[in-house]
Short mmCIF file of C-alpha atoms in Angstrom, two decimals:
data_model
loop_
_atom_site.label_atom_id
_atom_site.label_comp_id
_atom_site.label_asym_id
_atom_site.label_seq_id
_atom_site.Cartn_x
_atom_site.Cartn_y
_atom_site.Cartn_z
CA UNK Y 1 105.12 106.92 47.15
CA UNK Y 2 101.61 105.59 47.70
CA UNK Y 3 101.07 102.30 49.46
CA UNK Y 4 98.85 99.67 47.87
CA UNK Y 5 97.12 96.56 49.11
CA UNK Y 6 95.87 93.80 46.85
CA UNK Y 7 93.05 91.49 47.96
CA UNK Y 8 91.28 88.74 46.03
CA UNK Y 9 87.52 88.59 46.51
CA UNK Y 10 85.50 85.53 45.57
CA UNK Y 11 82.01 85.25 44.15
CA UNK Y 12 81.02 81.64 44.77
CA UNK Y 13 79.54 79.37 42.11
CA UNK Y 14 75.81 80.15 41.76
CA UNK Y 15 76.07 83.43 43.68
CA UNK Y 16 76.21 87.13 42.82
CA UNK Y 17 77.88 88.72 45.90
CA UNK Y 18 81.61 88.68 46.62
CA UNK Y 19 83.46 88.31 49.87
CA UNK Y 20 84.34 91.66 51.49
CA UNK Y 21 87.24 94.02 50.84
CA UNK Y 22 88.31 95.70 54.06
CA UNK Y 23 88.84 99.24 52.86
CA UNK Y 24 90.77 100.69 55.80
CA UNK Y 25 92.49 103.98 54.99
CA UNK Y 26 92.76 103.55 51.25
CA UNK Y 27 91.74 106.47 49.05
CA UNK Y 28 91.22 104.85 45.66
CA UNK Y 29 90.37 101.40 44.38
CA UNK Y 30 90.90 99.43 41.22
CA UNK Y 31 89.30 96.15 40.12
CA UNK Y 32 90.56 93.37 37.86
CA UNK Y 33 87.77 91.13 36.51
CA UNK Y 34 88.52 87.57 35.38
CA UNK Y 35 88.07 86.62 31.73
CA UNK Y 36 85.30 84.22 32.77
CA UNK Y 37 83.16 86.82 34.61
CA UNK Y 38 79.45 86.35 33.81
CA UNK Y 39 77.91 89.68 34.77
CA UNK Y 40 77.70 92.76 32.54
CA UNK Y 41 77.45 95.26 35.40
CA UNK Y 42 78.42 95.44 39.04
CA UNK Y 43 77.05 97.28 42.03
CA UNK Y 44 78.31 97.54 45.58
CA UNK Y 45 77.29 96.70 49.12
CA UNK Y 46 78.95 98.77 51.85
CA UNK Y 47 79.45 98.37 55.59
CA UNK Y 48 80.06 101.12 58.15
CA UNK Y 49 81.25 98.93 61.03
CA UNK Y 50 83.01 95.60 60.57
CA UNK Y 51 83.94 95.27 64.26
CA UNK Y 52 80.49 94.00 65.29
CA UNK Y 53 79.60 90.28 65.40
CA UNK Y 54 77.31 90.47 62.36
CA UNK Y 55 78.30 93.38 60.08
CA UNK Y 56 75.45 94.84 58.02
CA UNK Y 57 76.01 95.43 54.30
CA UNK Y 58 73.63 97.62 52.30
CA UNK Y 59 73.44 98.62 48.66
CA UNK Y 60 75.39 101.80 47.86
CA UNK Y 61 73.26 104.68 46.54
CA UNK Y 62 74.14 108.20 45.46
CA UNK Y 63 72.08 111.34 44.95
CA UNK Y 64 71.50 111.52 41.21
CA UNK Y 65 69.89 114.97 41.20
CA UNK Y 66 70.60 117.24 44.20
CA UNK Y 67 67.73 119.56 43.26
CA UNK Y 68 65.11 116.82 43.65
CA UNK Y 69 66.98 114.40 45.92
CA UNK Y 70 66.57 111.62 43.36
CA UNK Y 71 68.77 108.65 44.22
CA UNK Y 72 70.18 105.78 42.20
CA UNK Y 73 72.12 102.68 43.03
CA UNK Y 74 75.81 102.99 42.15
CA UNK Y 75 76.53 100.62 39.24
CA UNK Y 76 79.29 100.17 36.71
CA UNK Y 77 78.95 98.51 33.30
CA UNK Y 78 81.76 95.97 32.93
CA UNK Y 79 83.28 93.59 30.39
CA UNK Y 80 84.99 90.39 31.43
CA UNK Y 81 88.78 90.34 31.49
CA UNK Y 82 89.19 94.10 32.00
CA UNK Y 83 90.41 96.40 34.78
CA UNK Y 84 88.41 99.32 36.19
CA UNK Y 85 88.69 102.28 38.55
CA UNK Y 86 86.07 101.90 41.24
CA UNK Y 87 83.84 104.79 42.42
CA UNK Y 88 85.33 107.29 44.87
CA UNK Y 89 82.19 106.90 47.02
CA UNK Y 90 83.62 103.60 48.31
CA UNK Y 91 86.29 105.46 50.29
CA UNK Y 92 83.74 106.50 52.93
CA UNK Y 93 83.11 102.90 54.07
CA UNK Y 94 85.03 100.40 56.21
CA UNK Y 95 84.34 97.53 53.82
CA UNK Y 96 82.57 96.75 50.59
CA UNK Y 97 81.41 93.81 48.51
CA UNK Y 98 80.99 93.61 44.75
CA UNK Y 99 77.65 92.44 43.35
CA UNK Y 100 77.40 90.95 39.85
CA UNK Y 101 74.16 91.37 37.92
CA UNK Y 102 74.59 87.78 36.70
CA UNK Y 103 74.80 84.54 38.63
CA UNK Y 104 78.34 83.24 38.34
CA UNK Y 105 78.67 79.73 36.87
CA UNK Y 106 81.80 78.90 38.88
CA UNK Y 107 83.86 80.48 41.64
CA UNK Y 108 85.17 83.83 40.34
CA UNK Y 109 88.24 85.61 41.73
CA UNK Y 110 88.11 89.40 41.52
CA UNK Y 111 91.24 91.34 42.41
CA UNK Y 112 90.79 94.65 44.22
CA UNK Y 113 93.68 97.07 44.66
CA UNK Y 114 93.51 99.72 47.37
CA UNK Y 115 95.81 102.73 47.11
CA UNK Y 116 96.66 104.90 50.10
CA UNK Y 117 96.84 108.68 49.78
#
């Protein structure tokens, strides 16, 4: 039986970036978007070390074409009020934040589920 952890992240009114999900040892993630979500796509900011006083979050990129080394930011098209599997690339990081491509018009609660192997 796999263990899960549920955490609610908040994107504040007028902002685009959520609070952080502490990933820990989870191997897969799911996301539940509220029905009032403004954005039409999300991207991710990741952090390698959350134990420091001021953790650094950076946009998550992946190699799009290994032959040329072309990179692209990891994004996911979304529709409000739906649930999504999140990219497996997030499992390599201690923590991550979700970034909406639209400024939220009120506080938005996003539910992230982490599943242990």
